[in-house]
Tab-separated table of C-alpha atoms (C1' of nucleotides) in Angstrom:
chain	number	residue	atom	x	y	z
A	1080	MET	CA	18.878	21.309	32.319
A	1081	TYR	CA	15.517	19.602	32.082
A	1082	THR	CA	13.779	17.181	34.391
A	1083	ILE	CA	12.319	14.012	32.952
A	1084	SER	CA	8.856	15.582	32.817
A	1085	GLU	CA	10.254	18.541	30.888
A	1086	ILE	CA	12.060	16.468	28.262
A	1087	SER	CA	8.949	14.326	28.170
A	1088	ARG	CA	6.899	17.364	27.177
A	1089	LEU	CA	9.569	18.630	24.773
A	1090	THR	CA	9.738	15.357	22.878
A	1091	ASP	CA	6.136	14.273	23.345
A	1092	THR	CA	7.304	10.987	24.837
A	1093	SER	CA	6.197	9.440	28.125
A	1094	ALA	CA	8.595	9.510	31.069
A	1095	HIS	CA	8.123	5.744	31.211
A	1096	THR	CA	9.472	5.390	27.699
A	1097	ILE	CA	12.380	7.741	28.388
A	1098	ARG	CA	13.425	5.714	31.435
A	1099	TYR	CA	13.011	2.578	29.375
A	1100	TYR	CA	15.327	3.968	26.700
A	1101	GLU	CA	17.885	4.707	29.386
A	1102	LYS	CA	17.613	1.158	30.728
A	1103	GLU	CA	18.161	-0.008	27.148
A	1104	GLY	CA	21.347	2.035	26.926
A	1105	LEU	CA	20.140	4.747	24.547
A	1106	LEU	CA	20.380	7.673	26.979
A	1107	TYR	CA	22.881	8.656	29.656
A	1108	PRO	CA	21.530	11.739	31.489
A	1109	LYS	CA	23.295	13.465	34.346
A	1110	ARG	CA	21.973	13.051	37.890
A	1111	GLN	CA	21.104	15.634	40.546
A	1112	ASN	CA	20.211	14.220	43.947
A	1113	GLY	CA	19.679	10.956	42.107
A	1114	GLN	CA	17.215	12.576	39.695
A	1115	ARG	CA	17.748	12.609	35.949
A	1116	ARG	CA	18.748	15.919	34.333
A	1117	TYR	CA	18.808	16.405	30.561
A	1118	ASP	CA	20.603	19.128	28.577
A	1119	ASP	CA	19.933	20.369	25.037
A	1120	GLN	CA	22.266	17.781	23.548
A	1121	ASP	CA	20.247	15.070	25.257
A	1122	VAL	CA	17.058	16.522	23.788
A	1123	THR	CA	18.571	16.629	20.303
A	1124	TRP	CA	19.824	13.098	20.654
A	1125	LEU	CA	16.478	11.808	21.945
A	1126	ARG	CA	14.723	13.442	19.001
A	1127	PHE	CA	17.097	11.681	16.641
A	1128	VAL	CA	16.493	8.372	18.414
A	1129	LEU	CA	12.737	8.887	18.032
A	1130	ARG	CA	13.297	9.493	14.326
A	1131	LEU	CA	15.260	6.279	14.034
A	1132	ARG	CA	12.524	4.410	15.902
A	1133	GLU	CA	9.853	5.865	13.622
A	1134	THR	CA	11.772	4.366	10.736
A	1135	HIS	CA	11.877	1.023	12.572
A	1136	MET	CA	15.518	0.892	13.502
A	1137	PRO	CA	15.593	-1.674	16.309
A	1138	ILE	CA	16.566	-0.439	19.757
A	1139	GLU	CA	19.381	-2.963	19.821
A	1140	GLN	CA	20.935	-1.400	16.707
A	1141	ILE	CA	20.634	2.087	18.147
A	1142	ARG	CA	22.317	0.780	21.296
A	1143	SER	CA	25.210	-0.627	19.236
A	1144	TYR	CA	25.641	2.795	17.754
A	1145	VAL	CA	25.644	4.518	21.159
A	1146	THR	CA	28.043	1.930	22.519
A	1147	LEU	CA	30.468	2.690	19.691
A	1148	PHE	CA	30.137	6.363	20.444
A	1149	LEU	CA	30.923	5.800	24.119
A	1150	ALA	CA	33.875	3.563	23.235
A	1151	HIS	CA	35.374	6.452	21.261
A	1152	GLY	CA	38.404	7.788	23.099
A	1153	GLU	CA	39.559	4.246	23.828
A	1154	GLN	CA	39.688	3.543	20.104
A	1155	ASP	CA	38.455	4.999	16.851
A	1156	THR	CA	34.911	3.791	16.165
A	1157	THR	CA	34.070	6.166	13.328
A	1158	ARG	CA	34.300	3.511	10.639
A	1159	GLU	CA	31.895	1.217	12.490
A	1160	ARG	CA	29.431	4.010	13.150
A	1161	LEU	CA	29.505	5.009	9.523
A	1162	ALA	CA	28.829	1.394	8.565
A	1163	LEU	CA	25.831	1.229	10.916
A	1164	LEU	CA	24.435	4.486	9.598
A	1165	GLU	CA	24.894	3.410	5.997
A	1166	ALA	CA	23.167	0.105	6.664
A	1167	HIS	CA	20.185	1.872	8.159
A	1168	HIS	CA	20.235	4.387	5.349
A	1169	ALA	CA	19.884	1.577	2.825
A	1170	ASN	CA	17.093	0.185	4.960
A	1171	VAL	CA	15.229	3.482	4.977
A	1172	LEU	CA	15.608	3.800	1.218
A	1173	ALA	CA	14.127	0.322	0.804
A	1174	GLN	CA	11.235	1.274	3.081
A	1175	LEU	CA	10.690	4.395	1.019
A	1176	ALA	CA	10.503	2.374	-2.181
A	1177	ALA	CA	8.035	-0.130	-0.677
A	1178	LEU	CA	5.883	2.644	0.752
A	1179	HIS	CA	5.873	4.467	-2.512
A	1180	GLU	CA	4.719	1.412	-4.390
A	1181	THR	CA	1.977	0.668	-1.883
A	1182	GLU	CA	0.917	4.279	-1.948
A	1183	ARG	CA	0.372	3.950	-5.692
A	1184	MET	CA	-1.656	0.764	-5.246
A	1185	ILE	CA	-3.915	2.341	-2.658
A	1186	ALA	CA	-4.339	5.565	-4.614
A	1187	GLU	CA	-5.404	3.460	-7.565
A	1188	LYS	CA	-7.983	1.563	-5.542
A	1189	VAL	CA	-9.278	4.813	-4.053
A	1190	ASP	CA	-9.653	6.117	-7.579
A	1191	THR	CA	-11.553	3.031	-8.648
A	1192	TYR	CA	-13.969	3.426	-5.753
A	1193	ARG	CA	-14.369	7.126	-6.461
A	1194	ARG	CA	-15.258	6.456	-10.070
A	1195	LEU	CA	-17.880	3.949	-8.936
A	1196	HIS	CA	-19.485	6.378	-6.538
A	1197	PRO	CA	-22.327	7.174	-6.014
A	1198	THR	CA	-23.861	4.676	-8.475
A	1199	ILE	CA	-22.451	1.316	-7.518
A	1200	PRO	CA	-23.058	-1.620	-9.852
A	1201	ALA	CA	-21.597	-5.119	-9.326
A	1202	LEU	CA	-18.052	-4.276	-8.336
A	1203	ASP	CA	-16.182	-7.190	-9.839
A	1204	VAL	CA	-17.358	-6.237	-13.323
A	1205	VAL	CA	-15.593	-2.897	-13.199
A	1206	GLN	CA	-12.163	-4.165	-12.258
A	1207	SER	CA	-9.070	-4.114	-14.417
A	1208	SER	CA	-7.468	-7.502	-15.079
A	1209	GLU	CA	-4.570	-6.505	-12.806
A	1210	ASN	CA	-6.956	-5.880	-9.892
A	1211	ALA	CA	-9.051	-8.941	-10.559
A	1212	SER	CA	-11.214	-8.170	-7.512
A	1213	VAL	CA	-11.520	-4.833	-5.797
A	1214	ASN	CA	-11.276	-6.279	-2.311
B	201	MET	CA	-6.008	-23.905	-7.302
B	202	TYR	CA	-3.050	-23.889	-4.984
B	203	THR	CA	-2.394	-25.748	-1.758
B	204	ILE	CA	-1.221	-23.810	1.261
B	205	SER	CA	2.398	-24.756	0.578
B	206	GLU	CA	2.087	-23.480	-2.973
B	207	ILE	CA	0.639	-20.095	-2.052
B	208	SER	CA	3.240	-20.006	0.684
B	209	ARG	CA	5.987	-20.339	-1.920
B	210	LEU	CA	4.259	-17.886	-4.298
B	211	THR	CA	3.994	-15.166	-1.668
B	212	ASP	CA	7.111	-16.027	0.314
B	213	THR	CA	5.038	-16.296	3.480
B	214	SER	CA	5.015	-19.192	5.934
B	215	ALA	CA	2.009	-21.522	5.959
B	216	HIS	CA	1.758	-20.715	9.667
B	217	THR	CA	1.271	-17.061	8.883
B	218	ILE	CA	-1.257	-17.789	6.138
B	219	ARG	CA	-3.362	-19.906	8.508
B	220	TYR	CA	-3.011	-17.178	11.102
B	221	TYR	CA	-4.321	-14.595	8.634
B	222	GLU	CA	-7.277	-16.845	7.948
B	223	LYS	CA	-7.968	-17.168	11.677
B	224	GLU	CA	-7.827	-13.378	11.827
B	225	GLY	CA	-10.460	-13.130	9.090
B	226	LEU	CA	-8.226	-11.849	6.281
B	227	LEU	CA	-8.532	-14.883	4.003
B	228	TYR	CA	-11.404	-17.188	3.098
B	229	PRO	CA	-10.007	-19.988	0.912
B	230	LYS	CA	-12.079	-22.833	-0.507
B	231	ARG	CA	-11.763	-26.304	0.977
B	232	GLN	CA	-11.128	-29.674	-0.701
B	233	ASN	CA	-11.383	-32.692	1.594
B	234	GLY	CA	-11.004	-30.185	4.397
B	235	GLN	CA	-7.776	-28.829	2.927
B	236	ARG	CA	-7.370	-25.184	1.963
B	237	ARG	CA	-7.336	-24.366	-1.749
B	238	TYR	CA	-6.365	-20.936	-3.064
B	239	ASP	CA	-7.110	-19.486	-6.514
B	240	ASP	CA	-5.359	-16.617	-8.326
B	241	GLN	CA	-7.667	-14.038	-6.761
B	242	ASP	CA	-6.660	-15.296	-3.344
B	243	VAL	CA	-3.008	-14.928	-4.290
B	244	THR	CA	-3.566	-11.380	-5.544
B	245	TRP	CA	-5.471	-10.507	-2.409
B	246	LEU	CA	-2.848	-12.018	-0.107
B	247	ARG	CA	-0.161	-10.044	-1.919
B	248	PHE	CA	-2.161	-6.882	-1.335
B	249	VAL	CA	-2.607	-7.750	2.342
B	250	LEU	CA	1.143	-8.253	2.649
B	251	ARG	CA	1.634	-4.819	1.104
B	252	LEU	CA	-0.741	-3.284	3.610
B	253	ARG	CA	1.072	-5.060	6.453
B	254	GLU	CA	4.430	-3.812	5.170
B	255	THR	CA	3.037	-0.311	5.485
B	256	HIS	CA	1.904	-1.114	9.036
B	257	MET	CA	-1.815	-1.266	8.529
B	258	PRO	CA	-3.027	-3.188	11.589
B	259	ILE	CA	-4.565	-6.599	10.963
B	260	GLU	CA	-7.721	-5.448	12.701
B	261	GLN	CA	-8.177	-2.650	10.156
B	262	ILE	CA	-7.623	-5.007	7.259
B	263	ARG	CA	-10.217	-7.304	8.804
B	264	SER	CA	-12.740	-4.437	8.991
B	265	TYR	CA	-12.168	-3.890	5.317
B	266	VAL	CA	-12.704	-7.556	4.465
B	267	THR	CA	-15.781	-7.693	6.669
B	268	LEU	CA	-17.286	-4.783	4.755
B	269	PHE	CA	-16.483	-6.554	1.522
B	270	LEU	CA	-18.224	-9.723	2.708
B	271	ALA	CA	-21.229	-7.720	3.918
B	272	HIS	CA	-21.668	-6.388	0.385
B	273	GLY	CA	-24.774	-7.926	-1.173
B	274	GLU	CA	-26.658	-7.423	2.087
B	275	GLN	CA	-26.026	-3.701	1.866
B	276	ASP	CA	-23.812	-1.239	0.041
B	277	THR	CA	-20.486	-0.914	1.852
B	278	THR	CA	-18.584	0.942	-0.851
B	279	ARG	CA	-18.627	4.243	0.991
B	280	GLU	CA	-17.190	2.692	4.149
B	281	ARG	CA	-14.513	0.827	2.244
B	282	LEU	CA	-13.539	4.002	0.439
B	283	ALA	CA	-13.294	5.772	3.799
B	284	LEU	CA	-11.026	3.042	5.203
B	285	LEU	CA	-8.805	3.128	2.138
B	286	GLU	CA	-8.565	6.893	2.225
B	287	ALA	CA	-7.664	6.870	5.906
B	288	HIS	CA	-4.873	4.399	5.279
B	289	HIS	CA	-3.785	6.358	2.245
B	290	ALA	CA	-3.365	9.457	4.407
B	291	ASN	CA	-1.459	7.319	6.862
B	292	VAL	CA	0.897	6.031	4.184
B	293	LEU	CA	1.503	9.567	2.938
B	294	ALA	CA	2.389	10.643	6.481
B	295	GLN	CA	4.766	7.707	6.784
B	296	LEU	CA	6.341	8.699	3.488
B	297	ALA	CA	6.909	12.235	4.708
B	298	ALA	CA	8.454	11.059	7.982
B	299	LEU	CA	10.666	8.560	6.206
B	300	HIS	CA	11.799	11.139	3.730
B	301	GLU	CA	12.780	13.545	6.479
B	302	THR	CA	14.660	10.880	8.390
B	303	GLU	CA	16.362	9.772	5.209
B	304	ARG	CA	17.693	13.303	4.808
B	305	MET	CA	18.936	13.403	8.405
B	306	ILE	CA	20.766	10.106	8.049
B	307	ALA	CA	22.215	10.986	4.667
B	308	GLU	CA	23.568	14.165	6.235
B	309	LYS	CA	25.196	12.313	9.099
B	310	VAL	CA	26.665	9.776	6.679
B	311	ASP	CA	28.103	12.687	4.737
B	312	THR	CA	29.600	14.192	7.855
B	313	TYR	CA	31.289	10.918	8.718
B	314	ARG	CA	32.507	10.477	5.157
B	315	ARG	CA	34.113	13.907	5.172
B	316	LEU	CA	35.882	13.040	8.429
B	317	HIS	CA	37.266	9.835	7.061
B	318	PRO	CA	39.997	8.563	7.069
B	319	THR	CA	41.581	11.260	9.217
B	320	ILE	CA	39.374	11.538	12.276
B	321	PRO	CA	39.995	14.423	14.687
B	322	ALA	CA	37.833	15.147	17.740
B	323	LEU	CA	34.365	14.639	16.349
B	324	ASP	CA	32.417	17.151	18.362
B	325	VAL	CA	34.475	20.007	16.958
B	326	VAL	CA	33.299	19.331	13.426
B	327	GLN	CA	29.587	19.409	14.085
B	328	SER	CA	27.166	22.028	12.843
B	329	SER	CA	25.171	23.829	15.525
B	330	GLU	CA	22.063	21.940	14.429
B	331	ASN	CA	23.788	18.606	14.994
B	332	ALA	CA	25.362	19.661	18.276
B	333	SER	CA	26.872	16.198	18.727
B	334	VAL	CA	27.446	13.598	16.026
B	335	ASN	CA	26.017	10.730	18.083
C	87	DC	C1'	2.344	-51.454	2.047
C	88	DT	C1'	4.892	-48.120	4.076
C	89	DA	C1'	7.520	-43.978	4.434
C	90	DT	C1'	7.327	-39.349	3.489
C	91	DT	C1'	5.243	-35.241	3.046
C	92	DC	C1'	1.688	-32.493	3.431
C	93	DC	C1'	-2.242	-31.247	5.749
C	94	DT	C1'	-5.456	-30.376	9.999
C	95	DT	C1'	-6.543	-28.226	14.850
C	96	DA	C1'	-6.196	-25.843	19.404
C	97	DG	C1'	-3.391	-23.640	21.884
C	98	DA	C1'	1.179	-22.306	23.823
C	99	DG	C1'	5.418	-19.573	23.253
C	100	DT	C1'	8.247	-15.652	21.494
C	101	DG	C1'	10.220	-11.063	20.910
C	102	DA	C1'	9.929	-6.269	20.518
C	103	DA	C1'	8.617	-2.219	22.503
C	104	DC	C1'	6.470	-0.350	25.378
C	105	DT	C1'	3.327	0.569	29.586
C	106	DC	C1'	2.170	0.336	34.032
C	107	DT	C1'	2.303	-0.858	39.224
C	108	DA	C1'	3.880	-0.666	43.805
C	109	DA	C1'	6.363	1.089	47.288
C	110	DG	C1'	8.789	4.516	48.614
C	111	DT	C1'	11.763	9.308	48.728
C	112	DC	C1'	12.015	14.177	48.375
C	113	DA	C1'	11.115	19.116	47.493
C	114	DA	C1'	7.755	23.007	46.834
C	115	DG	C1'	3.446	25.490	47.840
C	116	DC	C1'	0.123	26.958	51.284
D	502	DG	C1'	3.719	20.733	59.050
D	503	DC	C1'	1.303	18.602	55.624
D	504	DT	C1'	-0.447	17.710	51.144
D	505	DT	C1'	0.622	17.472	46.383
D	506	DG	C1'	3.161	16.165	42.758
D	507	DA	C1'	7.382	14.679	40.694
D	508	DC	C1'	10.802	11.721	41.233
D	509	DT	C1'	13.133	6.890	42.225
D	510	DT	C1'	13.458	1.515	41.567
D	511	DA	C1'	12.555	-3.383	40.246
D	512	DG	C1'	9.721	-5.867	38.094
D	513	DA	C1'	5.154	-7.326	36.227
D	514	DG	C1'	1.717	-6.858	32.487
D	515	DT	C1'	0.149	-5.723	27.750
D	516	DT	C1'	-0.188	-5.680	22.812
D	517	DC	C1'	0.882	-7.021	18.347
D	518	DA	C1'	2.095	-10.151	15.038
D	519	DC	C1'	3.651	-13.784	14.427
D	520	DT	C1'	5.790	-18.586	15.210
D	521	DC	C1'	5.817	-22.896	16.780
D	522	DT	C1'	4.260	-27.459	19.071
D	523	DA	C1'	1.724	-31.531	19.593
D	524	DA	C1'	-1.076	-34.930	18.040
D	525	DG	C1'	-2.943	-36.813	14.572
D	526	DG	C1'	-5.314	-37.635	9.579
D	527	DA	C1'	-4.892	-38.111	4.455
D	528	DA	C1'	-2.588	-38.298	-0.090
D	529	DT	C1'	1.368	-39.545	-2.897
D	530	DA	C1'	6.007	-41.760	-4.257
D	531	DG	C1'	8.537	-45.949	-4.547
DNA sequence: CTATTCCTTAGAGTGAACTCTAAGTCAAGC
DNA sequence: GCTTGACTTAGAGTTCACTCTAAGGAATAG
């Protein structure tokens, strides 16, 4: 069982943020004398949450997911959770595609600059028609 | 030459946002009777800016880049611009790696759920040790 | 000519996700 | 026994990137 400062170190996340995530309904740690205690499952889950956040899944959506998980037992929420995951999966794939395309654009511009260096004439002359100005 | 509403339509970006970008020093359109007029270069540049924003390059960094571009003529800013581009390129590559990893994690969870469906027993029993709880 | 539509500006408001402050409790080390 | 440091809470403040409002001026369609 970890204290908040321990899980903070383990996940490289401020205690402030961890408490904030709890307030937002993403975490439900045990309590000992009123203090938060986290087990390995909590650490694993927090790491997953951080992953989802890195990929810009809104906190509200993560909360929906957790809520469904907590509702399990009362009723079967597997279908809904799968739907949420699949939606975010599609989202991540779209992000990947956009990033990939932008990566290509930037790599191309970097290349253009590299070819110009160290003798730099008027830049606009050297551009392809696609990249009408280097910018 | 396009009006603000035309470039807005062309780039699928609100006129509000386009004026905001100008205020932030990302765009320098011509003026006609005080009204903004955009040429094809401006459109191309705005599209590139939108790409950079999509990949989370802060507006301030984009402004630095533009500022260097505008300073060209006074002095050679190619080296600095190359450095900025390369830094963001590294950034984008890091984002790609993170996204890719998260994509794998989510795809795995989706798979797990799919295998459980439509007969769903106690979920926690089915987990791998890595994914101690489905969550 | 007049209504509509577009434009202008400064500046206020919004929403997401933190990030920190203040005031206080509690347990461990010396 | 007291200082240090970690913990608690409610709530305020910050940052970023928009997003909109208000008040008004100019061009175009009928």
